[in-house]
PDB file of C-alpha atoms in Angstrom:
ATOM      1  CA  MET I  64     -11.483  20.313  -3.655  1.00 87.00           C
ATOM      2  CA  ASP I  65     -10.342  23.730  -2.774  1.00 87.00           C
ATOM      3  CA  ARG I  66      -9.505  22.722   0.903  1.00 92.00           C
ATOM      4  CA  ARG I  67      -7.539  19.718  -0.330  1.00 87.00           C
ATOM      5  CA  ARG I  68      -5.656  21.874  -2.941  1.00 87.00           C
ATOM      6  CA  GLU I  69      -4.694  24.339  -0.315  1.00 89.00           C
ATOM      7  CA  HIS I  70      -3.459  21.459   2.031  1.00 89.00           C
ATOM      8  CA  LEU I  71      -1.368  20.041  -0.902  1.00 88.00           C
ATOM      9  CA  ILE I  72       0.079  23.551  -1.530  1.00 90.00           C
ATOM     10  CA  GLY I  73       0.928  23.818   2.226  1.00 90.00           C
ATOM     11  CA  GLN I  74       2.773  20.572   1.988  1.00 88.00           C
ATOM     12  CA  GLY I  75       4.647  21.617  -1.159  1.00 89.00           C
ATOM     13  CA  ASP I  76       3.024  19.054  -3.402  1.00 89.00           C
ATOM     14  CA  VAL I  77       1.315  21.653  -5.398  1.00 90.00           C
ATOM     15  CA  THR I  78       2.410  25.084  -6.576  1.00 91.00           C
ATOM     16  CA  ARG I  79       0.194  28.034  -7.684  1.00 90.00           C
ATOM     17  CA  HIS I  80       1.715  30.425 -10.099  1.00 90.00           C
ATOM     18  CA  ALA I  81       0.945  34.118 -10.166  1.00 91.00           C
ATOM     19  CA  ASP I  82      -1.369  33.782 -13.114  1.00 93.00           C
ATOM     20  CA  GLY I  83      -3.503  31.216 -11.051  1.00 87.00           C
ATOM     21  CA  ARG I  84      -2.386  28.165 -12.896  1.00 91.00           C
ATOM     22  CA  ILE I  85      -1.940  25.024 -10.485  1.00 90.00           C
ATOM     23  CA  PHE I  86       0.871  22.660 -11.016  1.00 91.00           C
ATOM     24  CA  TYR I  87       1.057  19.236  -9.263  1.00 90.00           C
ATOM     25  CA  ARG I  88       4.203  17.449  -8.320  1.00 89.00           C
ATOM     26  CA  ARG I  89       5.284  14.613 -10.574  1.00 90.00           C
ATOM     27  CA  ASN I  90       3.944  11.149  -9.263  1.00 90.00           C
ATOM     28  CA  LEU I  91       1.789  12.863  -6.721  1.00 91.00           C
ATOM     29  CA  LEU I  92      -0.566   9.954  -6.477  1.00 89.00           C
ATOM     30  CA  ALA I  93       2.097   7.543  -5.639  1.00 88.00           C
ATOM     31  CA  THR I  94       3.457   9.875  -3.079  1.00 89.00           C
ATOM     32  CA  LEU I  95       0.162  10.373  -1.389  1.00 91.00           C
ATOM     33  CA  GLU I  96      -0.409   6.589  -1.424  1.00 92.00           C
ATOM     34  CA  GLN I  97       3.013   5.989   0.103  1.00 92.00           C
ATOM     35  CA  ARG I  98       2.275   8.458   2.937  1.00 92.00           C
ATOM     36  CA  ASP I  99      -1.165   6.871   3.513  1.00 94.00           C
ATOM     37  CA  VAL I 100       0.438   3.399   3.770  1.00 95.00           C
ATOM     38  CA  ILE I 101       3.285   4.765   6.236  1.00 95.00           C
ATOM     39  CA  ARG I 102       0.694   6.478   8.277  1.00 95.00           C
ATOM     40  CA  ALA I 103      -1.525   3.346   8.585  1.00 96.00           C
ATOM     41  CA  GLY I 104       1.562   1.116   9.205  1.00 96.00           C
ATOM     42  CA  THR I 105       2.780   3.309  11.853  1.00 95.00           C
ATOM     43  CA  ALA I 106      -0.718   3.339  13.593  1.00 95.00           C
ATOM     44  CA  LEU I 107      -0.898  -0.571  13.370  1.00 95.00           C
ATOM     45  CA  ALA I 108       2.666  -1.004  14.766  1.00 95.00           C
ATOM     46  CA  ALA I 109       1.439   0.754  17.942  1.00 92.00           C
ATOM     47  CA  SER I 110      -1.242  -1.997  18.352  1.00 90.00           C
ATOM     48  CA  ARG I 111       1.125  -4.871  17.398  1.00 88.00           C
ATOM     49  CA  SER I 112       4.200  -6.303  18.930  1.00 86.00           C
ATOM     50  CA  LEU I 113       6.179  -5.821  15.678  1.00 92.00           C
ATOM     51  CA  PRO I 114       7.514  -2.740  13.856  1.00 96.00           C
ATOM     52  CA  PHE I 115       6.202  -1.698  10.553  1.00 96.00           C
ATOM     53  CA  ARG I 116       8.542  -1.539   7.392  1.00 95.00           C
ATOM     54  CA  ALA I 117       7.538   0.197   4.171  1.00 93.00           C
ATOM     55  CA  THR I 118       8.468  -1.607   0.891  1.00 90.00           C
ATOM     56  CA  GLY I 119       9.911  -0.342  -2.194  1.00 84.00           C
ATOM     57  CA  ASP I 120       9.210  -1.061  -5.904  1.00 82.00           C
ATOM     58  CA  GLY I 121      10.358  -4.360  -7.017  1.00 83.00           C
ATOM     59  CA  GLU I 122      10.939  -5.654  -3.500  1.00 86.00           C
ATOM     60  CA  THR I 123      10.219  -9.253  -2.601  1.00 85.00           C
ATOM     61  CA  VAL I 124       8.043  -9.659   0.371  1.00 86.00           C
ATOM     62  CA  GLN I 125       7.914 -12.905   2.395  1.00 86.00           C
ATOM     63  CA  GLY I 126       5.869 -13.690   5.412  1.00 87.00           C
ATOM     64  CA  VAL I 127       2.474 -14.793   6.590  1.00 86.00           C
ATOM     65  CA  PHE I 128      -0.773 -13.035   5.354  1.00 86.00           C
ATOM     66  CA  LYS I 129      -2.546 -11.788   8.434  1.00 90.00           C
ATOM     67  CA  GLN I 130      -5.492  -9.580   7.303  1.00 90.00           C
ATOM     68  CA  THR I 131      -6.423  -7.138   4.664  1.00 90.00           C
ATOM     69  CA  VAL I 132      -6.515  -3.353   5.552  1.00 94.00           C
ATOM     70  CA  GLN I 133      -8.732  -0.789   3.777  1.00 95.00           C
ATOM     71  CA  LEU I 134      -7.003   2.504   3.292  1.00 95.00           C
ATOM     72  CA  SER I 135      -8.137   5.674   1.478  1.00 91.00           C
ATOM     73  CA  SER I 136      -5.670   4.677  -1.312  1.00 87.00           C
ATOM     74  CA  GLY I 137      -7.133   1.051  -1.532  1.00 91.00           C
ATOM     75  CA  LYS I 138      -6.945  -2.317  -0.028  1.00 92.00           C
ATOM     76  CA  PHE I 139      -3.788  -3.646   1.297  1.00 92.00           C
ATOM     77  CA  ALA I 140      -2.545  -7.164   2.611  1.00 90.00           C
ATOM     78  CA  LEU I 141      -0.718  -7.145   5.912  1.00 92.00           C
ATOM     79  CA  VAL I 142       2.142  -9.623   5.587  1.00 91.00           C
ATOM     80  CA  GLU I 143       4.064 -10.511   8.790  1.00 92.00           C
ATOM     81  CA  ASN I 144       7.348 -12.270   9.323  1.00 89.00           C
ATOM     82  CA  ALA I 145       9.315 -12.977  12.490  1.00 88.00           C
ATOM     83  CA  HIS I 146      10.832  -9.440  12.749  1.00 92.00           C
ATOM     84  CA  GLU I 147       8.299  -7.047  11.293  1.00 95.00           C
ATOM     85  CA  PHE I 148       5.237  -6.491   9.063  1.00 95.00           C
ATOM     86  CA  THR I 149       4.641  -4.816   5.926  1.00 94.00           C
ATOM     87  CA  LEU I 150       1.473  -3.519   3.874  1.00 94.00           C
ATOM     88  CA  VAL I 151       1.391  -4.534   0.224  1.00 91.00           C
ATOM     89  CA  PRO I 152      -1.268  -3.670  -2.336  1.00 89.00           C
ATOM     90  CA  TRP I 153      -3.983  -6.237  -2.461  1.00 85.00           C
ATOM     91  CA  ARG I 154      -4.633  -7.811  -5.817  1.00 76.00           C
ATOM     92  CA  PRO I 155      -7.705 -10.088  -6.326  1.00 68.00           C
ATOM     93  CA  VAL I 156      -5.870 -12.059  -8.923  1.00 62.00           C
ATOM     94  CA  ILE I 157      -3.566 -13.733  -6.471  1.00 58.00           C
ATOM     95  CA  GLU I 158      -3.993 -17.505  -6.715  1.00 59.00           C
ATOM     96  CA  VAL I 159      -4.027 -19.642  -3.570  1.00 61.00           C
ATOM     97  CA  ILE I 160      -2.818 -23.234  -3.644  1.00 66.00           C
ATOM     98  CA  GLY I 161      -3.115 -25.594  -0.769  1.00 69.00           C
ATOM     99  CA  VAL I 162      -1.174 -28.747  -0.555  1.00 71.00           C
ATOM    100  CA  VAL I 163      -2.189 -31.364   1.989  1.00 77.00           C
ATOM    101  CA  GLN I 164       0.467 -33.555   3.476  1.00 74.00           C
ATOM    102  CA  GLY I 165       0.345 -35.514   6.761  1.00 75.00           C
ATOM    103  CA  GLY I 166      -2.832 -33.971   7.910  1.00 73.00           C
ATOM    104  CA  SER I 167      -1.784 -30.300   7.430  1.00 74.00           C
ATOM    105  CA  VAL I 168      -1.910 -27.808   4.635  1.00 69.00           C
ATOM    106  CA  SER I 169       1.005 -25.903   3.113  1.00 72.00           C
ATOM    107  CA  TRP I 170      -0.462 -22.772   1.489  1.00 69.00           C
ATOM    108  CA  GLN I 171       1.384 -21.298  -1.652  1.00 70.00           C
ATOM    109  CA  PHE I 172       0.467 -17.923  -3.245  1.00 65.00           C
ATOM    110  CA  GLY I 173       1.307 -16.858  -6.776  1.00 62.00           C
ATOM    111  CA  ARG I 174      -0.061 -14.912  -9.733  1.00 55.00           C
ATOM    112  CA  LYS I 175      -2.460 -16.724 -11.778  1.00 51.00           C
ATOM    113  CA  LEU I 176      -1.215 -17.434 -15.190  1.00 52.00           C
ATOM    114  CA  GLY I 177      -2.982 -18.261 -18.401  1.00 50.00           C
ATOM    115  CA  LEU I 178      -6.675 -17.645 -19.637  1.00 49.00           C
ATOM    116  CA  GLY I 179      -9.611 -17.943 -17.214  1.00 47.00           C
ATOM    117  CA  LEU I 180     -12.989 -18.822 -18.047  1.00 44.00           C
TER     118      LEU I 180
END
């Protein structure tokens, strides 16, 4: 914990006052998660033929789900479109609907609404 705290102080995310009190930056966990996603996305882009693009809050993401990626900040879904890919937080409450037409399946994803049993 002490090494991690010193690392965060070095990055400017934490300040230590003269009296020894420690103050953490507002929204530090969100900042660390964002850095983790950008680091992983950049590393994945090196092994893929598409560039990585980070997403912002409230942004709509469209594309094809390719895989899940386990990061230190949690599980993420890799979503790819024709020009780039992004990592979005994985939620097990995503509902998958498959519609069969003419011998193929069209998949739709959405949040599950209503009460479950």
